[in-house]
Short mmCIF file of C-alpha atoms in Angstrom, two decimals:
data_model
loop_
_atom_site.label_atom_id
_atom_site.label_comp_id
_atom_site.label_asym_id
_atom_site.label_seq_id
_atom_site.Cartn_x
_atom_site.Cartn_y
_atom_site.Cartn_z
CA MET A 1 40.12 7.97 9.53
CA LEU A 2 42.33 10.66 10.89
CA LYS A 3 43.07 11.31 14.51
CA GLY A 4 42.76 14.57 16.36
CA LYS A 5 40.08 17.00 17.23
CA LEU A 6 39.26 20.07 15.20
CA LYS A 7 37.89 22.86 17.32
CA LEU A 8 35.48 24.99 15.35
CA PRO A 9 33.79 28.19 16.51
CA ASP A 10 30.14 28.19 17.56
CA LYS A 11 27.70 27.96 14.70
CA ALA A 12 25.92 31.14 13.84
CA LYS A 13 22.27 31.28 12.93
CA ARG A 14 23.12 31.47 9.27
CA ALA A 15 22.86 28.32 7.24
CA PHE A 16 26.50 28.69 6.29
CA PRO A 17 28.58 30.06 9.20
CA ASP A 18 31.89 31.32 7.85
CA ARG A 19 34.50 29.16 9.57
CA LEU A 20 37.10 29.49 6.91
CA GLY A 21 39.60 31.01 9.32
CA SER A 22 39.38 28.00 11.64
CA LEU A 23 40.24 25.67 8.80
CA VAL A 24 42.71 27.61 6.71
CA ALA A 25 45.28 29.93 8.14
CA GLY A 26 45.63 33.03 6.02
CA PHE A 27 41.98 33.30 5.06
CA GLU A 28 40.23 35.74 7.35
CA ASP A 29 36.83 35.18 8.91
CA LYS A 30 34.10 37.22 7.35
CA GLU A 31 30.64 37.79 8.66
CA GLU A 32 28.84 37.99 5.41
CA GLY A 33 27.81 34.77 4.22
CA ASN A 34 25.04 32.54 2.85
CA ARG A 35 25.24 30.93 -0.06
CA GLY A 36 26.17 26.70 -12.92
CA SER A 37 27.21 23.65 -15.30
CA ASP A 38 27.13 25.66 -18.43
CA LEU A 39 25.65 23.01 -20.65
CA VAL A 40 21.97 23.12 -21.49
CA PHE A 41 19.79 20.11 -20.69
CA GLU A 42 16.36 20.25 -22.21
CA SER A 43 13.35 18.90 -20.37
CA GLY A 44 12.69 15.30 -21.26
CA GLU A 45 16.33 14.53 -22.04
CA GLU A 46 18.88 12.50 -20.16
CA LEU A 47 22.63 12.51 -19.88
CA GLU A 48 24.71 10.23 -22.05
CA THR A 49 27.92 9.06 -20.44
CA ILE A 50 30.95 7.59 -22.15
CA GLN A 51 33.10 4.60 -21.46
CA PRO A 52 36.17 5.36 -19.31
CA ASN A 53 38.59 4.89 -22.18
CA GLY A 54 36.38 5.86 -25.06
CA TYR A 55 37.98 9.09 -26.11
CA GLY A 56 37.54 8.95 -29.84
CA SER A 57 40.37 8.61 -32.29
CA GLY A 58 43.94 9.66 -31.89
CA GLY A 59 45.82 11.79 -29.40
CA GLU A 60 46.31 15.53 -29.09
CA SER A 61 49.11 17.76 -30.22
CA GLU A 62 50.77 19.09 -27.10
CA ASN A 63 52.21 22.01 -29.01
CA ASP A 64 49.06 23.30 -30.66
CA GLU A 65 47.31 25.48 -28.06
CA ASP A 66 44.38 26.34 -30.34
CA ASP A 67 43.68 22.67 -31.06
CA GLU A 68 43.87 21.84 -27.34
CA ASP A 69 41.40 24.59 -26.43
CA TYR A 70 39.03 23.44 -29.16
CA ASP A 71 39.33 19.79 -28.12
CA GLU A 72 38.69 20.71 -24.51
CA LYS A 73 35.51 22.53 -25.42
CA VAL A 74 34.25 19.71 -27.64
CA ASP A 75 35.15 16.98 -25.13
CA ARG A 76 33.67 18.86 -22.21
CA GLU A 77 30.40 19.23 -24.06
CA SER A 78 30.44 15.59 -25.17
CA ASP A 79 30.88 14.53 -21.53
CA LEU A 80 27.41 15.76 -20.67
CA ARG A 81 25.74 15.72 -24.08
CA VAL A 82 22.11 14.74 -24.06
CA ARG A 83 19.96 12.39 -26.04
CA PRO A 84 16.18 12.64 -26.29
CA LYS A 85 14.16 10.12 -24.35
CA PRO A 86 11.64 8.16 -26.40
CA GLU A 87 8.22 9.74 -26.49
CA ARG A 88 5.99 8.00 -23.96
CA GLU A 89 2.79 10.03 -23.97
CA GLY A 90 2.73 11.64 -27.37
CA PRO A 91 3.73 15.18 -28.28
CA GLY A 92 4.11 17.41 -25.68
CA SER A 93 2.26 20.14 -24.02
CA VAL A 94 4.08 19.08 -20.84
CA SER A 95 7.46 19.68 -22.46
CA VAL A 96 6.32 23.09 -23.71
CA LEU A 97 5.10 24.09 -20.27
CA ALA A 98 8.32 22.84 -18.72
CA ALA A 99 10.36 24.88 -21.19
CA ILE A 100 8.32 28.00 -20.41
CA ALA A 101 8.77 27.42 -16.68
CA ALA A 102 12.52 26.95 -17.18
CA ASP A 103 12.74 30.22 -19.12
CA ASP A 104 10.83 32.03 -16.39
CA LYS A 105 13.16 30.64 -13.75
CA ARG A 106 16.22 31.66 -15.73
CA SER A 107 14.83 35.16 -16.14
CA ASP A 108 14.09 35.42 -12.41
CA LEU A 109 17.60 34.24 -11.53
CA GLU A 110 19.30 36.55 -14.03
CA TYR A 111 17.29 39.48 -12.69
CA GLU A 112 18.13 38.65 -9.09
CA LEU A 113 21.84 38.26 -9.80
CA SER A 114 21.87 41.61 -11.58
CA GLN A 115 20.64 43.52 -8.53
CA PRO A 116 23.06 45.78 -6.62
CA GLU A 117 22.15 43.90 -3.43
CA ILE A 118 21.36 40.20 -3.76
CA ASN A 119 18.35 38.97 -1.80
CA LEU A 120 19.74 35.71 -0.41
CA GLU A 121 16.36 34.42 0.72
CA LYS A 122 14.95 34.84 -2.77
CA LEU A 123 18.07 33.25 -4.26
CA GLN A 124 17.63 30.28 -1.92
CA ARG A 125 14.02 29.86 -3.04
CA ILE A 126 15.02 29.90 -6.71
CA ALA A 127 17.95 27.52 -6.20
CA SER A 128 15.94 25.05 -4.14
CA SER A 129 13.84 24.24 -7.21
CA GLY A 130 16.94 23.76 -9.37
CA LEU A 131 19.29 26.22 -11.01
CA PRO A 132 19.29 26.44 -14.81
CA ASP A 133 22.28 25.13 -16.71
CA GLY A 134 24.30 27.43 -18.92
CA GLY A 135 25.51 30.99 -18.72
CA GLY A 136 27.53 30.56 -15.56
CA LEU A 137 24.42 31.08 -13.42
CA ARG A 138 25.02 28.07 -11.22
CA ALA A 139 28.64 29.08 -10.59
CA THR A 140 27.64 32.57 -9.42
CA ALA A 141 24.70 31.27 -7.38
CA TRP A 142 26.79 28.64 -5.59
CA LYS A 143 29.42 31.23 -4.67
CA LEU A 144 26.70 33.39 -3.14
CA LEU A 145 25.00 30.50 -1.35
CA LEU A 146 28.34 29.40 0.12
CA GLY A 147 29.11 32.92 1.29
CA TYR A 148 32.17 33.24 -0.93
CA LEU A 149 30.62 36.25 -2.64
CA PRO A 150 28.97 38.91 -0.46
CA PRO A 151 25.38 40.01 -1.22
CA SER A 152 26.61 43.43 -2.38
CA ARG A 153 27.73 43.31 -6.02
CA ASP A 154 29.99 46.31 -5.47
CA LEU A 155 32.21 44.14 -3.25
CA TRP A 156 32.51 41.17 -5.59
CA GLU A 157 35.59 42.29 -7.48
CA LYS A 158 37.46 43.24 -4.31
CA GLU A 159 36.63 39.95 -2.58
CA LEU A 160 37.59 37.85 -5.59
CA ILE A 161 40.91 39.64 -6.07
CA GLU A 162 41.83 39.33 -2.39
CA ASN A 163 40.94 35.65 -2.07
CA ARG A 164 42.62 34.71 -5.32
CA LEU A 165 45.81 36.49 -4.28
CA LYS A 166 45.72 34.75 -0.89
CA TYR A 167 45.39 31.39 -2.57
CA ALA A 168 48.27 32.12 -4.95
CA LYS A 169 50.45 33.13 -2.00
CA LEU A 170 49.58 30.02 0.00
CA LYS A 171 50.22 27.83 -3.00
CA GLU A 172 53.61 29.46 -3.64
CA GLU A 173 54.64 29.06 0.00
CA LEU A 174 53.37 25.53 0.64
CA LEU A 175 53.35 23.68 -2.66
CA VAL A 176 56.81 24.65 -3.90
CA SER A 177 59.41 21.90 -3.42
CA PRO A 178 62.27 22.57 -0.96
CA SER A 179 64.82 22.48 -3.79
CA GLN A 180 62.96 25.30 -5.53
CA LEU A 181 62.87 27.27 -2.30
CA THR A 182 66.60 26.77 -1.83
CA ARG A 183 67.31 27.95 -5.36
CA LYS A 184 65.24 31.05 -4.71
CA LYS A 185 67.17 31.78 -1.51
CA VAL A 186 70.52 31.19 -3.18
CA GLY A 187 69.48 33.25 -6.17
CA ALA A 188 68.47 36.14 -3.96
CA LEU A 189 71.72 35.95 -1.99
CA SER A 190 73.78 35.71 -5.16
CA TYR A 191 72.08 38.75 -6.61
CA CYS A 192 72.63 40.78 -3.44
CA ASP A 193 76.27 39.76 -3.13
CA HIS A 194 77.08 40.24 -6.81
CA PRO A 195 79.03 43.44 -7.59
CA ALA A 196 77.12 46.09 -9.48
CA ASP A 197 79.66 46.08 -12.31
CA GLY A 198 79.32 42.30 -12.73
CA VAL A 199 83.04 41.67 -12.11
CA VAL A 200 83.85 39.02 -9.50
CA ALA A 201 87.24 39.24 -7.80
CA GLY A 202 88.62 35.85 -6.76
CA PRO A 203 87.01 32.39 -6.71
CA LEU A 204 83.26 31.98 -6.43
CA LYS A 205 82.00 31.29 -2.91
CA ARG A 206 80.08 28.12 -2.15
CA HIS A 207 76.84 28.87 -0.36
CA GLU A 208 76.31 27.08 2.93
CA ILE A 209 73.22 24.86 3.28
CA SER A 210 71.62 25.02 6.69
CA GLU A 211 70.59 21.86 8.50
CA GLU A 212 66.94 22.71 7.95
CA ASP A 213 67.50 22.92 4.19
CA HIS A 214 69.43 19.63 3.92
CA PRO A 215 67.47 16.78 2.25
CA LEU A 216 68.81 14.22 4.76
CA SER A 217 67.82 16.25 7.82
CA LEU A 218 65.48 14.41 10.20
CA GLY A 219 64.59 17.49 12.22
CA LYS A 220 60.89 18.30 12.46
CA ALA A 221 61.65 21.88 11.42
CA SER A 222 63.34 20.69 8.24
CA VAL A 223 61.45 21.68 5.12
CA TRP A 224 62.54 18.42 3.49
CA HIS A 225 61.20 16.37 6.42
CA GLN A 226 57.84 18.09 6.07
CA TYR A 227 57.95 17.63 2.30
CA PHE A 228 58.49 13.87 2.55
CA GLN A 229 55.70 13.60 5.14
CA HIS A 230 53.20 14.81 2.56
CA THR A 231 54.50 12.59 -0.24
CA GLU A 232 52.28 9.71 0.83
CA ILE A 233 49.25 11.99 0.98
CA ALA A 234 50.02 13.33 -2.49
CA GLU A 235 50.22 9.79 -3.86
CA GLN A 236 46.86 8.92 -2.31
CA ILE A 237 45.32 12.05 -3.82
CA ASP A 238 46.73 11.12 -7.24
CA ARG A 239 45.22 7.63 -7.02
CA ASP A 240 41.82 8.99 -6.00
CA LEU A 241 41.79 11.62 -8.73
CA GLN A 242 42.40 8.93 -11.34
CA ARG A 243 39.16 7.30 -10.14
CA THR A 244 37.10 10.51 -10.01
CA HIS A 245 34.15 10.19 -12.41
CA PRO A 246 35.94 7.94 -14.91
CA ASP A 247 32.94 8.22 -17.27
CA LEU A 248 33.55 11.95 -17.78
CA LYS A 249 36.48 13.05 -19.91
CA PHE A 250 36.58 16.34 -18.04
CA PHE A 251 38.19 14.43 -15.15
CA SER A 252 39.63 11.26 -16.67
CA GLY A 253 41.91 10.22 -19.49
CA ASP A 254 45.29 11.36 -20.78
CA SER A 255 44.22 14.48 -22.66
CA SER A 256 46.01 17.69 -21.78
CA PHE A 257 42.91 19.36 -20.39
CA SER A 258 41.90 16.43 -18.15
CA ARG A 259 45.45 16.33 -16.78
CA LYS A 260 45.24 20.07 -16.17
CA HIS A 261 42.00 19.64 -14.21
CA ARG A 262 43.44 16.81 -12.10
CA GLU A 263 46.54 18.88 -11.37
CA SER A 264 44.40 21.79 -10.16
CA MET A 265 42.32 19.51 -7.95
CA ARG A 266 45.50 17.90 -6.63
CA SER A 267 46.83 21.31 -5.60
CA ILE A 268 43.58 22.15 -3.80
CA LEU A 269 43.46 18.88 -1.86
CA LEU A 270 47.16 18.87 -1.01
CA LEU A 271 47.06 22.48 0.15
CA PHE A 272 44.05 21.70 2.32
CA ALA A 273 45.91 18.75 3.86
CA LYS A 274 48.98 20.85 4.63
CA LEU A 275 46.95 23.64 6.19
CA ASN A 276 44.93 21.21 8.30
CA PRO A 277 47.31 18.71 9.94
CA VAL A 278 44.53 17.40 12.20
CA ILE A 279 42.26 16.44 9.29
CA ARG A 280 44.77 16.28 6.44
CA TYR A 281 43.30 14.43 3.45
CA VAL A 282 40.64 11.75 3.74
CA GLN A 283 39.74 9.48 0.85
CA GLY A 284 36.56 10.75 -0.74
CA MET A 285 37.29 14.46 -0.40
CA ASN A 286 38.07 14.39 -4.12
CA GLU A 287 34.44 13.47 -4.78
CA VAL A 288 33.20 16.43 -2.73
CA LEU A 289 35.53 18.78 -4.59
CA ALA A 290 34.60 17.53 -8.09
CA PRO A 291 31.17 19.22 -8.51
CA ILE A 292 32.47 22.57 -7.26
CA TYR A 293 35.52 22.52 -9.50
CA TYR A 294 33.51 21.40 -12.53
CA VAL A 295 30.87 24.11 -12.14
CA PHE A 296 33.46 26.86 -11.64
CA SER A 297 35.71 25.64 -14.46
CA THR A 298 32.85 25.64 -16.96
CA ASP A 299 31.74 29.17 -16.09
CA THR A 300 31.19 31.10 -19.32
CA ASN A 301 32.97 34.09 -17.79
CA GLU A 302 36.54 33.47 -18.95
CA GLN A 303 38.16 35.28 -16.02
CA ASN A 304 36.16 33.27 -13.51
CA ALA A 305 36.90 30.02 -15.34
CA ALA A 306 40.63 30.86 -15.36
CA ASN A 307 40.49 31.30 -11.56
CA ALA A 308 38.39 28.19 -10.92
CA GLU A 309 41.16 26.59 -8.84
CA ALA A 310 41.39 29.45 -6.34
CA ASP A 311 37.62 29.90 -6.11
CA SER A 312 37.08 26.13 -5.75
CA PHE A 313 39.57 25.95 -2.89
CA SER A 314 37.76 28.61 -0.86
CA CYS A 315 34.31 27.16 -1.52
CA PHE A 316 35.51 23.61 -0.84
CA VAL A 317 36.77 24.72 2.57
CA ARG A 318 33.53 26.51 3.33
CA LEU A 319 31.43 23.51 2.33
CA LEU A 320 33.60 21.08 4.26
CA SER A 321 33.48 23.24 7.39
CA ASP A 322 29.82 22.32 7.74
CA SER A 323 30.63 18.60 8.05
CA VAL A 324 34.32 18.45 8.88
CA ASP A 325 33.71 16.69 12.22
CA HIS A 326 32.55 13.63 10.28
CA PHE A 327 36.16 13.13 9.16
CA CYS A 328 37.60 13.09 12.71
CA GLU A 329 37.55 9.60 14.19
CA GLN A 330 38.03 10.83 17.75
CA LEU A 331 34.79 12.81 17.40
CA ASP A 332 32.76 9.83 16.14
CA ASN A 333 30.97 9.36 19.47
CA SER A 334 30.57 13.07 20.20
CA ALA A 335 27.51 15.23 19.59
CA VAL A 336 29.04 16.49 16.35
CA GLY A 337 30.47 13.18 15.12
CA ILE A 338 29.24 10.93 12.33
CA LEU A 339 27.51 8.47 14.68
CA SER A 340 25.39 11.27 16.10
CA THR A 341 24.42 12.34 12.58
CA LEU A 342 23.49 8.76 11.67
CA SER A 343 21.37 8.62 14.81
CA ARG A 344 19.58 11.79 13.70
CA LEU A 345 18.81 10.10 10.38
CA SER A 346 17.33 7.13 12.22
CA GLU A 347 15.19 9.44 14.38
CA LEU A 348 14.02 11.31 11.29
CA LEU A 349 12.93 8.08 9.62
CA LYS A 350 11.13 6.98 12.80
CA ALA A 351 9.26 10.28 12.98
CA ASN A 352 8.06 9.97 9.38
CA ASP A 353 7.58 6.22 8.91
CA GLU A 354 7.81 4.11 12.03
CA GLU A 355 6.88 0.92 10.16
CA LEU A 356 9.89 1.18 7.86
CA TRP A 357 12.13 2.27 10.73
CA ARG A 358 11.19 -0.82 12.79
CA HIS A 359 11.70 -3.14 9.82
CA LEU A 360 15.20 -1.81 9.15
CA GLU A 361 16.20 -1.40 12.78
CA PHE A 362 14.86 -4.62 14.30
CA THR A 363 13.61 -7.05 11.64
CA THR A 364 16.45 -6.92 9.12
CA LYS A 365 18.93 -5.05 11.38
CA VAL A 366 20.18 -2.85 8.54
CA LYS A 367 21.73 -0.03 10.54
CA PRO A 368 22.34 3.44 9.01
CA GLN A 369 26.11 3.06 9.40
CA TYR A 370 26.01 0.22 6.87
CA TYR A 371 24.74 2.40 4.03
CA ALA A 372 24.34 6.07 5.06
CA PHE A 373 27.94 6.70 6.18
CA ARG A 374 28.95 7.20 2.55
CA TRP A 375 25.76 9.10 1.72
CA ILE A 376 26.44 11.68 4.41
CA THR A 377 30.21 12.09 4.36
CA LEU A 378 30.39 12.37 0.55
CA LEU A 379 27.21 14.45 0.19
CA LEU A 380 25.57 11.84 -2.07
CA THR A 381 28.22 12.21 -4.77
CA GLN A 382 28.56 8.44 -5.15
CA GLU A 383 24.87 7.58 -5.37
CA PHE A 384 23.74 9.42 -8.52
CA ASN A 385 25.02 10.50 -11.92
CA PHE A 386 26.87 13.79 -12.21
CA HIS A 387 23.99 15.85 -13.56
CA CYS A 388 21.73 14.65 -10.75
CA ILE A 389 24.43 15.47 -8.21
CA MET A 390 24.47 19.10 -9.31
CA ARG A 391 20.68 19.28 -9.06
CA ILE A 392 20.76 17.76 -5.56
CA TRP A 393 23.47 20.21 -4.51
CA ASP A 394 21.29 23.12 -5.63
CA SER A 395 18.88 22.03 -2.90
CA LEU A 396 21.61 21.28 -0.36
CA LEU A 397 23.35 24.63 -0.71
CA SER A 398 20.12 26.61 -0.73
CA SER A 399 18.69 25.13 2.45
CA PRO A 400 18.08 27.96 4.95
CA TYR A 401 18.80 25.51 7.78
CA GLY A 402 22.13 24.34 6.40
CA VAL A 403 23.46 21.52 4.26
CA GLN A 404 23.21 18.84 6.94
CA ASP A 405 19.51 19.44 7.59
CA MET A 406 18.56 19.04 3.93
CA LEU A 407 21.04 16.20 3.46
CA LEU A 408 19.37 14.12 6.18
CA LYS A 409 15.94 14.79 4.68
CA ILE A 410 17.12 13.61 1.26
CA CYS A 411 18.67 10.50 2.82
CA CYS A 412 15.40 9.78 4.61
CA ALA A 413 13.47 10.35 1.38
CA MET A 414 15.75 7.86 -0.36
CA LEU A 415 14.59 5.23 2.12
CA LEU A 416 10.91 6.14 1.77
CA CYS A 417 11.06 6.03 -2.03
CA VAL A 418 12.07 2.36 -1.97
CA LYS A 419 9.92 1.43 1.03
CA SER A 420 8.04 -1.44 -0.63
CA ARG A 421 11.27 -3.10 -1.73
CA LEU A 422 12.81 -2.66 1.72
CA LEU A 423 9.77 -4.11 3.50
CA SER A 424 9.91 -7.22 1.30
CA GLY A 425 13.68 -7.64 1.57
CA ASP A 426 15.95 -9.35 4.05
CA PHE A 427 19.30 -8.10 5.39
CA VAL A 428 21.30 -9.01 2.29
CA ALA A 429 18.76 -7.71 -0.23
CA ASN A 430 18.22 -4.43 1.61
CA LEU A 431 21.90 -3.80 2.13
CA LYS A 432 22.60 -4.42 -1.54
CA LEU A 433 19.74 -2.11 -2.54
CA LEU A 434 20.88 0.77 -0.34
CA GLN A 435 24.55 0.44 -1.19
CA ASN A 436 23.66 0.49 -4.90
CA TYR A 437 20.76 2.91 -4.94
CA PRO A 438 18.52 2.52 -8.01
CA ASP A 439 17.74 5.19 -10.61
CA ILE A 440 15.01 7.55 -9.49
CA ASN A 441 13.25 10.71 -10.56
CA ILE A 442 15.33 13.32 -8.75
CA GLU A 443 12.59 15.95 -8.65
CA HIS A 444 10.24 13.44 -7.02
CA LEU A 445 12.93 12.49 -4.49
CA LEU A 446 13.58 16.12 -3.57
CA GLN A 447 9.85 16.82 -3.24
CA VAL A 448 9.51 13.90 -0.84
CA ALA A 449 12.43 15.33 1.14
CA ARG A 450 10.86 18.80 1.29
CA ASP A 451 7.56 17.32 2.51
CA LEU A 452 9.14 15.52 5.46
CA SER A 453 8.56 16.75 8.97
CA SER A 454 11.72 18.22 10.45
CA ASP A 455 14.33 16.31 12.42
CA PRO A 456 12.84 15.85 15.92
CA SER A 457 16.28 16.07 17.51
CA THR A 458 16.49 19.64 16.22
CA TYR A 459 13.49 20.60 18.30
CA ARG A 460 14.84 18.85 21.37
CA LEU A 461 18.10 20.74 20.94
CA SER A 462 16.37 24.11 20.55
CA LEU A 463 14.33 23.56 23.71
CA THR A 464 17.49 23.09 25.76
CA LEU A 465 19.05 26.37 24.60
#
């Protein structure tokens, strides 16, 4: 864990306070704010994953751009292709009704997103029941729910252009190697000093290299010193990205498009680390970034897909700002630290099922920090398959009370849904179960979470204000 304390501004009443300015210098605070995959999944079908190294036959031609684009499209679709589940209850009026309901939801969402002024409360209600796949709807909805896009459609183009330019400028300033910067400086000086007629009188002058620009300089102001400081972080990011969803070719493998995606994610994470020296990069941030980058990269709008890196960076920062204190070790014991959040989860379980709470807390002594630390810090990205993660995030991002409130309810629901197994298990069995959570009907899990009574600590907090 990283040292230091990140001071964030007071939370607003909105579910997603815009604290981008406190995390990333160069991105201005805005007051507007709340709150995809493009592949279609039919009701009654499940995802089919691939083996980490099962990429079909042969390699790709690096020189044939058309073939690479075609391969990327085919491989991306094969990553999340579906296969029908066996019929269990005969032919299906249920499937027909589900398809009709899905079409109605898509129509409602398309209509809402076409309005001059987006009704965020209505968008939250639609998203909480799951956003439809395909057509770039999830990408647009997530940008609105995260406050990256303002409710007024007239402002979308202006906001996107400004934020994308800011990202490009930050990337050029902070991710360019010192040698490239030096060449730029020398090139500019050479051009200015060069005679207009192109004739040089006398020997060429050797340009002086300042101490700050020297690779062997140990000064803290040296660009090379700062560059080498981030080398270790960059290597850690590279290792983590190699392990990001190895069953999906979108992220893994040696194809040109998977390497391109990893390079974009590497730039986002490294830029975040450089802009936030207190937090820097913490292992697992790659998992939080992955769903955002995937959804934005697979947007059917080509211009949006081409700018997925810039848009993902801004939305990643906004999402992380809601839970960034969990990554600061010095804040662990504070009111905003991870231990306080784990305590809230325990209180929530006690309020909804005291029998299970007592069994875990006193009988088997399976504390939340043994299993829920990963659940909370990584927003459940390690507990479910990728398609389920996107569905869960629809509910997280659309919560009117913020991501953390809904996240704790889902975590509590995860415990309640395996209550019988937990009550019959000992310390070892329960710990193994919760650290390797079993397959579950996601819609049922989310319904259990929605039906829970609210976090009692929230009421105690509101009474003291």
